[in-house]
């Protein structure tokens, strides 16, 4: 029932209707409130005269009156409209329902002392709800029918309302009423009475009674029978369908509705009740749906709160997982730094040990030579002087260029590539919160511009010609060259990229996609690329200073009697690779070594002396495999001038095999190889070799692979 209360209150005074009248616009007003908001218009400016003269007039002619607001201390909170000439000049408050009204120019006498004044000539009334202007005829407000049905509903509502004795002016939680004003017909709590109904001015004459007495006086007010507005002594007995209003017999006898369809009041009452009931059924269904919808919305509030907690937990878990992954990667990178640190220290310490031994030998030779010089035996001196002079020169040569150069730098040649990760972190966002715009179309790979060279690949792409979607960048992905997972190799705005450091003789798959703020496009078509066979030469930059290069760095020899190491320019970490070395010169039966090594292998000792090289050293009769100064698998068969030594590195099977003159030399030399390996040779001045690369796998290995 409480929801109905707003239907029972006057839009002007904000209280329950008292003697309500029905306006032609179907809205209701208290009769006293209607009398207060009457407006008198001059004869020349009356709506009738303006319409007769053709001037434009609308139902909103008096709308501006509602925008004026005046106040006086005598205002009870309701106020009233008055004539223009008597409009006060102090602003007033809003009435409780928000409608702004004018107070009267002078306080009217109490209703019990003076009859209501007749309506002014050419008076008009503006409905405070729809703002429609209504012109009164000579009957004034008596021309509007009394809404006795509404009075009855209000009486029943007030009698059955549990909280009837509450203040009617409290904005939020109504307080208990302290008094009731019989003239204002309003219940006041004490603060609202002091604020809106002060005991001074015209309000001082109002009678304030206890709330219970005021409720009884309301209930005992007599209800009149509905009578005709034109014939007050006649009751309504018929209903005019055209005028949509009840009429009496005298109205019919006077011919006011002679051409209208008139029906019995009781029959039309039942008919309209039936129509209202049917309309209420539909409205009831809508109200039921609205209640269910409100329940759904309240459930959504609860669900939103639960989902928010769940989503926040999920977001925290995802971010924690990213942090954990970053910490794990951090530990791995720190481990690599520690390994690099240990490796550098080991190389430097090994060089310190090596130089210490050689320095001790040099110092011993110098002291011995000085003692020999002190001797006074010429013949004895001349017997050993030539040998000592050669030893001194040879030792001096050993301290030549490169020997007194550190084999390792103090700097860490490691640079953390965190750019793509930082960009990914900056792009981390909620997809559903991004601007709803199209994602880019998949890029098109330009096959005519894509190519490979040695172990590098160049790829070029473009957007589709008809695409108008903005692109912020591209992501290029390559697999591992063995059909494995794709990985990002480039992220940026360019449409061409060259990827270096790929494996020789390998097949790669490449694809590209575009991205913008909305998301990522589908992938382009996959392009298959084949890298070249391994073509490489010896590397002067990493070789010992005694190595002599010729033939575009494909042929090497040495100017020292000691073994010196030279590496190839290209390292291998994947795939099958085979190269050969032809013996161009072979004097005095030396022991050259052939194989693979790490980049930091010792350069002034035979290949295989340390743990950074895997080699086969060979003389004119036999060969041995050597790693970390361990000699294994002596095999008959040596080399001479014109012979060919083959090295076959199979990183798929992780093995190293050697051959002499295209025949396998001994068993598989080394197994379980993993990492980055460079072709390597150690030789002295008695040997000269030439490198041959990009060769097919030898027959003995190809046939064995086919059998397996």
XYZ file of C-alpha atoms in Angstrom:
708
model
C 0.000 0.000 0.000
C 2.877 2.401 0.702
C 3.759 2.475 -2.997
C 0.328 4.044 -3.669
C 0.914 7.022 -1.405
C 2.401 9.229 -4.140
C -0.804 8.758 -6.170
C -2.791 10.198 -3.278
C -0.816 13.419 -2.806
C -1.443 16.803 -4.393
C 1.371 17.992 -6.704
C 1.084 21.527 -5.288
C 0.912 21.106 -1.522
C 2.451 17.644 -1.345
C -0.182 16.449 1.141
C -3.034 14.055 0.681
C -5.718 15.468 -1.601
C -8.438 17.427 0.179
C -11.609 18.071 -1.798
C -9.837 17.048 -5.032
C -11.172 18.228 -8.384
C -10.562 16.631 -11.784
C -8.981 18.881 -14.408
C -9.760 18.418 -18.123
C -6.237 16.971 -18.524
C -7.307 14.154 -16.124
C -4.962 15.310 -13.350
C -6.200 16.115 -9.863
C -5.767 19.114 -7.561
C -6.943 20.082 -4.102
C -9.695 22.636 -4.491
C -7.854 25.044 -2.202
C -4.608 24.568 -4.163
C -6.459 25.163 -7.451
C -7.895 28.348 -6.043
C -4.425 29.500 -4.969
C -2.794 29.014 -8.369
C -5.482 30.763 -10.407
C -4.019 33.481 -12.610
C -5.978 36.487 -13.861
C -5.189 37.681 -17.394
C -6.084 41.101 -18.897
C -8.993 41.178 -21.321
C -6.704 42.083 -24.215
C -4.337 39.254 -23.394
C -6.808 36.521 -22.606
C -6.197 33.270 -24.413
C -9.601 33.588 -26.126
C -8.813 37.035 -27.508
C -5.354 35.935 -28.662
C -6.779 32.934 -30.469
C -9.480 35.102 -32.023
C -6.912 37.568 -33.304
C -4.789 34.784 -34.810
C -1.901 35.200 -32.370
C -0.004 32.043 -31.585
C -0.768 30.617 -28.153
C -0.010 27.248 -26.707
C -0.660 25.238 -23.611
C 2.691 26.493 -22.348
C 1.773 30.210 -22.312
C 2.008 30.257 -18.546
C 4.831 27.784 -18.134
C 7.241 30.522 -17.068
C 5.143 31.045 -13.957
C 6.308 27.677 -12.675
C 9.927 28.802 -12.940
C 9.451 31.717 -10.506
C 10.087 31.007 -6.845
C 9.467 33.381 -3.943
C 9.717 32.993 -0.193
C 8.350 34.581 2.932
C 8.691 33.720 6.600
C 4.939 33.195 6.716
C 5.197 30.431 4.103
C 4.152 27.062 5.489
C 6.100 25.261 2.804
C 3.362 25.295 0.205
C 2.740 28.820 -0.963
C 0.381 29.727 -3.803
C 0.125 31.497 -7.129
C -1.184 35.016 -7.156
C -1.726 37.810 -9.633
C 1.200 39.466 -11.317
C 0.627 42.833 -9.660
C 0.780 41.406 -6.185
C 3.711 39.051 -6.611
C 6.087 39.326 -3.647
C 9.742 39.895 -4.144
C 11.344 37.400 -1.735
C 12.122 33.869 -2.878
C 10.313 30.885 -1.449
C 11.207 27.242 -0.955
C 10.026 24.291 -2.976
C 6.927 22.492 -1.870
C 7.610 18.934 -0.651
C 6.919 17.402 -4.068
C 9.300 19.770 -5.886
C 6.675 22.119 -7.466
C 7.549 25.820 -7.133
C 4.580 28.078 -6.340
C 3.850 31.712 -5.479
C 2.618 32.840 -2.079
C -0.417 35.180 -2.074
C -0.006 38.935 -1.922
C -1.860 39.136 1.373
C -2.782 36.388 3.837
C -6.322 35.182 3.218
C -8.767 35.116 6.080
C -9.443 31.750 7.689
C -11.869 29.541 5.855
C -14.217 29.582 8.807
C -14.408 33.382 8.847
C -14.766 34.298 5.188
C -16.170 32.515 2.127
C -13.753 31.710 -0.704
C -13.437 34.609 -3.121
C -14.958 34.224 -6.550
C -12.532 33.464 -9.344
C -11.257 36.548 -11.180
C -12.510 37.365 -14.610
C -10.618 35.691 -17.455
C -8.889 33.441 -14.885
C -6.819 30.541 -16.109
C -5.276 27.559 -14.405
C -1.999 25.847 -15.339
C -1.797 22.171 -14.454
C 1.348 21.764 -12.312
C 1.954 18.303 -13.770
C 1.499 18.618 -17.540
C 1.685 22.480 -17.620
C -1.406 22.694 -19.752
C -3.230 26.028 -19.482
C -6.943 25.743 -18.698
C -9.335 28.693 -19.031
C -12.147 28.878 -16.492
C -15.664 29.817 -17.557
C -18.162 31.796 -15.523
C -18.629 28.878 -13.119
C -14.969 29.029 -12.071
C -13.675 26.010 -10.174
C -17.252 24.750 -9.781
C -17.013 23.759 -13.420
C -14.540 20.970 -12.539
C -16.032 17.776 -11.153
C -15.213 16.664 -7.614
C -13.169 13.434 -7.413
C -15.061 11.781 -4.584
C -13.681 8.380 -5.527
C -10.192 9.618 -4.790
C -11.398 10.996 -1.452
C -12.722 7.588 -0.508
C -9.484 5.878 -1.432
C -7.541 8.393 0.659
C -9.802 7.852 3.652
C -9.399 4.060 3.474
C -5.667 4.396 3.023
C -5.307 6.706 6.039
C -7.427 4.474 8.220
C -5.453 1.372 7.327
C -1.981 2.917 7.382
C 0.069 1.691 10.312
C 2.443 4.623 10.339
C -0.229 7.322 9.852
C 1.008 9.506 12.678
C 4.345 10.375 11.029
C 5.620 13.734 9.909
C 4.722 14.440 6.279
C 7.606 16.853 5.624
C 10.665 14.808 6.667
C 12.686 14.115 3.528
C 14.252 10.792 4.520
C 13.091 8.753 7.536
C 9.823 10.390 8.738
C 9.830 11.220 12.439
C 6.863 10.815 14.762
C 4.312 13.616 14.298
C 3.982 16.091 17.153
C 1.038 18.177 15.933
C -1.422 18.486 13.063
C -2.560 21.763 11.520
C -6.273 21.679 10.757
C -6.007 24.462 8.191
C -2.931 23.012 6.386
C -4.121 19.431 6.987
C -0.505 18.357 7.560
C 1.198 16.346 10.303
C 4.386 17.978 11.593
C 7.224 16.725 13.731
C 8.680 19.334 16.059
C 11.686 20.328 13.844
C 9.523 20.589 10.721
C 6.888 22.622 12.607
C 9.493 25.120 13.717
C 10.957 25.301 10.205
C 7.793 25.275 8.045
C 4.963 26.365 10.370
C 6.313 29.127 12.649
C 3.848 30.601 15.184
C 3.857 34.062 13.662
C 2.297 35.985 10.832
C -0.831 34.499 9.264
C 0.129 30.993 10.465
C -0.315 32.125 14.060
C -4.099 31.851 13.551
C -3.899 28.187 12.414
C -5.145 25.656 14.882
C -2.638 22.983 15.880
C -4.068 19.816 17.443
C -2.514 16.532 18.619
C -1.931 13.984 15.819
C -4.553 11.540 17.079
C -7.277 14.236 17.216
C -6.379 15.380 13.712
C -6.631 11.829 12.407
C -10.092 11.443 13.942
C -11.255 14.747 12.459
C -10.109 13.571 9.041
C -11.931 10.289 9.396
C -15.179 11.948 10.573
C -15.370 14.436 7.707
C -18.692 13.822 5.897
C -18.579 12.437 2.388
C -20.971 14.032 -0.029
C -22.802 12.297 -2.797
C -21.531 13.091 -6.285
C -23.766 15.742 -7.857
C -23.824 17.467 -11.220
C -21.492 20.449 -11.496
C -24.170 22.404 -13.444
C -27.152 21.297 -11.312
C -25.991 20.883 -7.740
C -29.299 19.399 -6.646
C -29.194 16.640 -9.241
C -27.269 13.415 -8.875
C -25.406 11.847 -11.794
C -27.555 9.205 -13.445
C -26.289 8.912 -17.042
C -22.942 8.923 -18.885
C -22.117 10.879 -22.060
C -19.794 8.833 -24.251
C -18.602 11.818 -26.344
C -17.949 14.100 -23.354
C -16.672 11.163 -21.276
C -18.347 12.514 -18.158
C -21.394 11.658 -15.964
C -24.478 13.840 -16.494
C -27.829 14.286 -14.794
C -31.378 14.163 -16.245
C -31.674 17.919 -16.201
C -28.590 18.200 -18.455
C -30.330 15.881 -20.917
C -33.599 17.831 -20.745
C -31.751 21.064 -21.466
C -30.408 19.497 -24.674
C -26.739 19.894 -23.854
C -26.073 16.317 -24.969
C -28.884 15.907 -27.460
C -26.642 14.704 -30.307
C -24.369 12.665 -28.044
C -24.554 9.016 -27.212
C -25.754 8.651 -23.630
C -25.744 5.424 -21.642
C -26.845 4.344 -18.199
C -24.376 5.268 -15.485
C -24.403 1.805 -13.887
C -23.794 -0.011 -17.180
C -20.885 2.273 -18.111
C -19.533 1.918 -14.581
C -19.428 -1.844 -14.921
C -18.021 -1.608 -18.459
C -15.191 0.728 -17.462
C -14.470 -1.354 -14.374
C -14.126 -4.360 -16.636
C -11.834 -2.458 -19.021
C -9.727 -1.199 -16.122
C -9.495 -4.727 -14.730
C -8.323 -6.033 -18.093
C -5.796 -3.237 -18.380
C -4.639 -3.978 -14.853
C -4.077 -7.609 -15.793
C -1.558 -6.568 -18.432
C 0.008 -4.035 -16.103
C 0.130 -6.666 -13.376
C 2.058 -8.948 -15.700
C 4.489 -6.129 -16.400
C 4.784 -5.417 -12.666
C 5.456 -9.100 -12.030
C 8.118 -9.071 -14.713
C 9.564 -5.908 -13.169
C 9.743 -7.583 -9.745
C 11.462 -10.596 -11.263
C 13.782 -8.242 -13.103
C 14.628 -6.456 -9.856
C 15.369 -9.809 -8.249
C 17.604 -10.580 -11.214
C 19.386 -7.231 -10.832
C 19.906 -7.810 -7.092
C 21.272 -11.255 -7.863
C 23.542 -9.625 -10.451
C 24.881 -7.304 -7.747
C 25.790 -10.311 -5.636
C 27.196 -12.151 -8.631
C 29.233 -9.103 -9.671
C 30.733 -8.920 -6.189
C 31.572 -12.632 -6.221
C 32.961 -12.466 -9.750
C 35.005 -9.406 -8.816
C 36.615 -11.273 -5.912
C 37.213 -14.321 -8.105
C 38.611 -12.224 -10.966
C 40.898 -10.279 -8.645
C 42.203 -13.558 -7.230
C 42.739 -14.890 -10.762
C 44.505 -11.674 -11.789
C 46.765 -11.826 -8.740
C 47.529 -15.487 -9.492
C 48.356 -14.696 -13.120
C 50.631 -11.816 -12.138
C 52.266 -13.986 -9.468
C 52.842 -16.679 -12.102
C 54.514 -14.091 -14.339
C 56.668 -12.942 -11.431
C 57.584 -16.553 -10.607
C 58.502 -17.206 -14.239
C 60.598 -14.033 -14.247
C 62.333 -15.093 -11.038
C 63.084 -18.531 -12.490
C 64.482 -16.959 -15.616
C 66.460 -14.582 -13.444
C 67.979 -17.555 -11.624
C 68.868 -19.190 -14.941
C 70.494 -16.014 -16.237
C 72.421 -15.575 -13.002
C 73.599 -19.159 -13.356
C 74.905 -18.370 -16.830
C 76.668 -15.292 -15.491
C 78.258 -17.408 -12.763
C 79.392 -19.951 -15.344
C 80.864 -17.163 -17.441
C 82.540 -15.826 -14.327
C 84.027 -19.228 -13.477
C 85.101 -19.768 -17.074
C 86.898 -16.425 -17.238
C 88.649 -17.119 -13.978
C 89.700 -20.565 -15.158
C 91.111 -19.222 -18.446
C 93.040 -16.485 -16.677
C 94.312 -18.880 -14.017
C 95.361 -21.385 -16.675
C 97.230 -18.635 -18.488
C 98.835 -17.582 -15.215
C 99.951 -21.179 -14.612
C 101.184 -21.559 -18.177
C 103.085 -18.289 -18.117
C 104.511 -19.092 -14.675
C 105.934 -22.410 -15.908
C 107.341 -20.827 -19.042
C 108.758 -17.915 -17.051
C 110.411 -20.323 -14.662
C 111.934 -22.188 -17.613
C 113.063 -18.916 -19.181
C 114.579 -17.727 -15.896
C 116.379 -21.034 -15.463
C 117.763 -20.805 -18.993
C 118.945 -17.257 -18.384
C 120.678 -18.177 -15.120
C 122.310 -21.179 -16.762
C 123.549 -19.056 -19.674
C 124.977 -16.499 -17.232
C 126.858 -19.215 -15.396
C 128.182 -20.564 -18.699
C 129.422 -17.083 -19.635
C 131.367 -16.963 -16.364
C 133.391 -20.018 -17.361
C 136.929 -19.418 -18.731
C 137.179 -22.528 -20.870
C 136.913 -21.306 -24.523
C 136.796 -24.745 -26.091
C 134.155 -25.974 -23.705
C 132.112 -22.793 -24.191
C 132.202 -23.073 -27.972
C 130.990 -26.660 -27.774
C 127.621 -25.560 -26.274
C 127.309 -21.921 -27.295
C 125.511 -22.529 -30.612
C 122.887 -24.694 -28.961
C 122.398 -22.143 -26.169
C 122.067 -19.315 -28.659
C 119.360 -21.263 -30.559
C 117.535 -22.053 -27.332
C 117.634 -18.432 -26.289
C 116.254 -17.259 -29.643
C 113.608 -19.998 -29.617
C 112.544 -19.072 -26.113
C 112.439 -15.426 -27.107
C 110.200 -16.333 -30.058
C 107.917 -18.199 -27.705
C 107.398 -14.944 -25.818
C 106.495 -13.299 -29.097
C 103.290 -11.620 -30.223
C 100.189 -12.910 -28.494
C 101.881 -14.792 -25.673
C 101.812 -11.771 -23.384
C 98.241 -10.896 -24.378
C 95.413 -11.923 -22.009
C 93.313 -14.726 -23.451
C 90.215 -13.380 -21.764
C 88.806 -9.928 -21.271
C 87.583 -8.672 -17.934
C 84.297 -7.479 -19.439
C 81.248 -9.684 -19.579
C 80.111 -9.739 -23.177
C 76.534 -10.418 -22.164
C 73.686 -8.010 -22.848
C 70.247 -8.821 -21.505
C 67.691 -8.392 -24.281
C 64.722 -7.264 -22.179
C 63.129 -4.958 -24.766
C 60.510 -7.426 -26.103
C 59.565 -8.434 -22.554
C 59.138 -4.819 -21.417
C 57.023 -4.119 -24.495
C 54.873 -7.155 -23.712
C 54.455 -5.951 -20.130
C 53.416 -2.485 -21.324
C 50.914 -4.095 -23.707
C 49.503 -6.308 -20.946
C 45.851 -5.310 -20.712
C 42.308 -6.621 -20.481
C 41.057 -7.494 -23.937
C 37.431 -6.695 -23.103
C 38.385 -3.159 -22.005
C 40.017 -2.191 -25.243
C 38.344 -0.013 -27.819
C 35.968 -2.002 -29.933
C 37.631 -1.626 -33.304
C 38.686 -4.240 -35.841
C 41.911 -6.170 -35.473
C 44.302 -5.973 -38.427
C 44.066 -8.339 -41.354
C 46.784 -11.013 -41.643
C 49.899 -9.682 -43.436
C 50.975 -11.014 -46.835
C 54.509 -12.408 -47.203
C 56.225 -11.029 -50.325
C 57.833 -14.175 -51.696
C 59.892 -12.359 -54.325
C 61.776 -10.486 -51.575
C 62.232 -13.398 -49.150
C 65.559 -15.250 -49.403
C 68.325 -16.998 -47.466
C 72.092 -16.474 -47.511
C 74.401 -18.883 -45.698
C 72.842 -19.141 -42.214
C 70.702 -15.987 -42.386
C 67.179 -15.400 -43.730
C 65.513 -12.208 -44.967
C 61.730 -11.916 -44.905
C 59.459 -9.167 -46.231
C 55.716 -8.663 -45.824
C 52.949 -6.096 -46.334
C 49.353 -5.404 -45.379
C 46.550 -6.468 -47.779
C 45.947 -3.749 -50.389
C 42.321 -3.078 -49.368
C 42.920 -3.096 -45.614
C 42.134 0.209 -43.857
C 42.651 -0.935 -40.270
C 45.492 0.826 -38.467
C 48.492 -1.385 -37.653
C 50.851 -0.568 -34.782
C 53.439 -3.272 -35.422
C 54.282 -6.795 -36.531
C 55.488 -9.984 -34.862
C 57.748 -12.321 -36.877
C 58.050 -15.917 -35.692
C 60.390 -18.766 -36.724
C 60.485 -22.357 -35.591
C 63.664 -24.093 -34.407
C 64.568 -25.460 -37.819
C 63.440 -28.922 -36.840
C 59.652 -28.573 -36.897
C 59.484 -27.452 -33.260
C 57.632 -24.591 -31.593
C 57.619 -21.095 -33.068
C 59.431 -18.278 -31.279
C 59.358 -14.518 -31.705
C 62.428 -13.182 -33.518
C 61.215 -9.646 -34.284
C 58.620 -7.202 -32.900
C 58.369 -3.749 -34.464
C 56.935 -1.498 -37.158
C 59.263 -2.490 -40.019
C 58.023 -4.744 -42.828
C 61.380 -6.405 -43.530
C 63.679 -8.309 -41.206
C 66.927 -10.299 -41.567
C 67.483 -13.069 -39.011
C 71.125 -14.108 -38.514
C 72.684 -16.993 -36.656
C 70.471 -19.759 -38.046
C 71.700 -23.307 -38.501
C 73.300 -24.275 -41.778
C 71.538 -26.751 -44.015
C 68.291 -26.497 -42.022
C 64.639 -25.976 -42.946
C 62.819 -23.184 -41.119
C 59.154 -22.189 -41.114
C 58.306 -18.489 -40.802
C 55.064 -16.596 -40.208
C 54.086 -13.052 -39.285
C 51.097 -11.334 -37.672
C 50.047 -7.715 -37.124
C 48.747 -6.057 -33.976
C 47.078 -2.856 -32.773
C 45.362 -1.691 -29.581
C 42.385 -3.965 -30.202
C 44.295 -7.202 -30.619
C 46.400 -9.408 -32.849
C 45.608 -10.453 -36.408
C 45.596 -14.067 -37.586
C 48.908 -15.418 -38.839
C 50.005 -15.042 -42.421
C 50.613 -18.087 -44.553
C 53.636 -20.098 -43.388
C 56.792 -19.746 -45.516
C 59.389 -22.545 -45.616
C 63.053 -21.459 -45.889
C 66.146 -23.597 -46.507
C 69.504 -22.320 -45.237
C 72.683 -22.979 -47.199
C 75.303 -25.648 -46.712
C 78.088 -24.654 -44.360
C 80.564 -22.497 -46.295
C 83.224 -21.068 -44.039
C 86.951 -20.275 -43.784
C 89.546 -20.030 -41.057
C 89.272 -17.115 -38.645
C 92.381 -14.911 -38.300
C 90.840 -12.963 -35.425
C 90.757 -15.909 -33.033
C 93.864 -17.756 -34.280
C 97.286 -17.855 -32.633
C 99.686 -15.163 -33.791
C 102.043 -17.756 -35.321
C 99.405 -18.981 -37.817
C 100.003 -17.893 -41.432
C 96.926 -17.469 -43.699
C 96.627 -17.549 -47.489
C 94.145 -18.442 -50.232
C 91.364 -16.219 -48.776
C 91.924 -17.744 -45.323
C 91.283 -21.292 -46.603
C 94.946 -22.366 -46.355
C 96.981 -22.196 -43.141
C 100.470 -23.069 -41.879
C 102.656 -21.918 -38.970
C 106.025 -20.245 -38.382
C 106.645 -22.042 -35.072
C 107.939 -25.519 -34.273
C 105.291 -25.735 -31.526
C 101.688 -26.615 -32.241
C 99.351 -23.663 -32.760
C 95.527 -23.715 -33.020
C 93.294 -22.044 -35.617
C 89.454 -22.102 -35.639
C 86.852 -21.821 -38.357
C 84.718 -18.665 -38.598
C 81.409 -20.473 -38.175
C 80.193 -22.384 -35.120
C 77.628 -25.190 -35.177
C 75.070 -26.152 -32.555
C 72.615 -28.134 -34.653
C 72.482 -30.272 -37.771
C 74.869 -32.496 -39.752
C 78.111 -30.914 -41.037
C 81.079 -32.307 -42.965
C 84.299 -30.666 -44.112
C 87.698 -31.843 -45.309
C 91.302 -30.685 -44.986
C 93.830 -31.554 -47.695
C 97.491 -31.954 -46.665
C 99.471 -29.561 -48.892
C 102.832 -29.998 -47.106
C 103.998 -32.643 -44.615
C 107.683 -32.574 -43.519
C 109.578 -34.425 -40.747
C 106.559 -36.519 -39.680
C 104.734 -33.995 -37.381
C 101.448 -34.715 -35.544
C 98.767 -32.282 -36.771
C 95.353 -32.530 -35.043
C 91.897 -32.055 -36.552
C 88.522 -31.747 -34.875
C 86.234 -29.241 -33.139
C 86.663 -26.881 -30.193
C 85.049 -24.206 -28.086
C 85.785 -20.586 -28.871
C 88.043 -20.296 -25.785
C 90.262 -23.338 -26.498
C 93.998 -23.019 -25.783
C 95.694 -21.685 -28.911
C 99.367 -22.525 -28.050
C 99.042 -26.259 -27.416
C 98.045 -29.322 -29.434
C 94.313 -29.570 -30.093
C 92.780 -31.841 -27.438
C 95.197 -30.996 -24.635
C 92.457 -29.188 -22.693
C 88.783 -29.920 -22.115
C 87.700 -27.404 -24.774
C 88.629 -29.527 -27.812
C 87.749 -32.937 -29.314
C 90.358 -34.004 -31.883
C 92.187 -36.694 -33.808
C 95.959 -36.226 -34.095
C 97.755 -38.267 -36.725
C 101.292 -38.903 -38.009
C 102.492 -40.836 -41.033
C 101.623 -44.270 -39.496
C 98.767 -44.052 -36.981
C 96.208 -41.815 -35.256
C 94.763 -41.194 -31.787
C 91.631 -39.470 -30.429
C 92.308 -36.896 -27.726
C 90.181 -34.813 -25.338
C 91.343 -33.183 -22.118
C 94.842 -34.698 -22.734
C 93.373 -38.212 -22.752
C 94.589 -40.382 -25.664
C 92.266 -43.185 -26.877
C 91.599 -45.526 -29.826
C 94.993 -45.858 -31.493
C 94.280 -46.708 -35.111
C 96.701 -47.730 -37.828
C 96.916 -45.561 -40.919
C 98.505 -42.152 -41.258
C 98.794 -39.203 -43.617
C 101.230 -37.966 -46.232
C 101.336 -35.018 -48.560
C 98.132 -35.031 -50.677
C 96.091 -36.952 -48.157
C 92.617 -35.780 -47.114
C 91.284 -35.716 -43.540
C 87.500 -35.547 -43.144
C 85.614 -34.291 -40.071
C 81.924 -35.218 -39.691
C 80.005 -33.447 -36.906
C 76.496 -34.862 -36.404
C 74.790 -32.763 -33.747
C 71.516 -34.545 -34.316
C 73.100 -37.734 -32.962
C 75.667 -35.723 -30.981
C 78.665 -37.581 -32.439
C 82.024 -36.745 -34.038
C 83.595 -39.043 -36.661
C 86.850 -38.817 -38.653
C 87.991 -40.172 -42.009
C 91.253 -40.336 -43.990
C 91.009 -40.416 -47.752
C 87.189 -40.907 -47.504
C 87.550 -44.025 -45.301
C 86.388 -43.902 -41.715
C 89.341 -43.728 -39.311
C 88.566 -45.796 -36.251
C 85.201 -45.977 -34.484
C 82.954 -43.025 -33.650
C 85.413 -40.757 -31.921
C 83.229 -38.833 -29.496
C 79.588 -38.997 -28.338
C 77.161 -36.892 -26.276
C 78.381 -33.637 -27.767
C 76.235 -30.620 -26.969
C 76.713 -26.908 -27.361
C 78.456 -24.645 -29.848
C 81.445 -26.132 -31.719
C 83.933 -24.524 -34.144
C 85.997 -26.437 -36.695
C 89.607 -26.517 -35.429
C 93.130 -27.516 -36.506
C 96.476 -27.530 -34.671
C 99.763 -27.656 -36.631
C 103.386 -26.448 -36.709
C 105.677 -25.138 -39.411
C 106.104 -28.581 -40.972
C 102.441 -28.812 -42.073
C 100.215 -26.825 -44.423
C 96.509 -27.642 -44.952
C 93.653 -26.304 -47.088
C 90.003 -26.257 -45.954
C 87.137 -27.560 -48.144
C 83.532 -26.889 -46.983
C 79.965 -27.372 -48.170
C 80.622 -31.045 -49.003
C 78.076 -33.873 -49.066
C 78.095 -36.534 -46.384
C 80.634 -39.313 -47.225
C 79.451 -42.690 -48.446
C 80.438 -44.657 -45.358
C 78.286 -42.445 -43.121
C 75.343 -42.135 -45.502
C 75.074 -45.921 -45.876
C 75.321 -46.450 -42.132
C 72.595 -43.842 -41.508
C 70.342 -45.557 -44.066
C 70.777 -48.902 -42.306
C 69.815 -47.378 -38.975
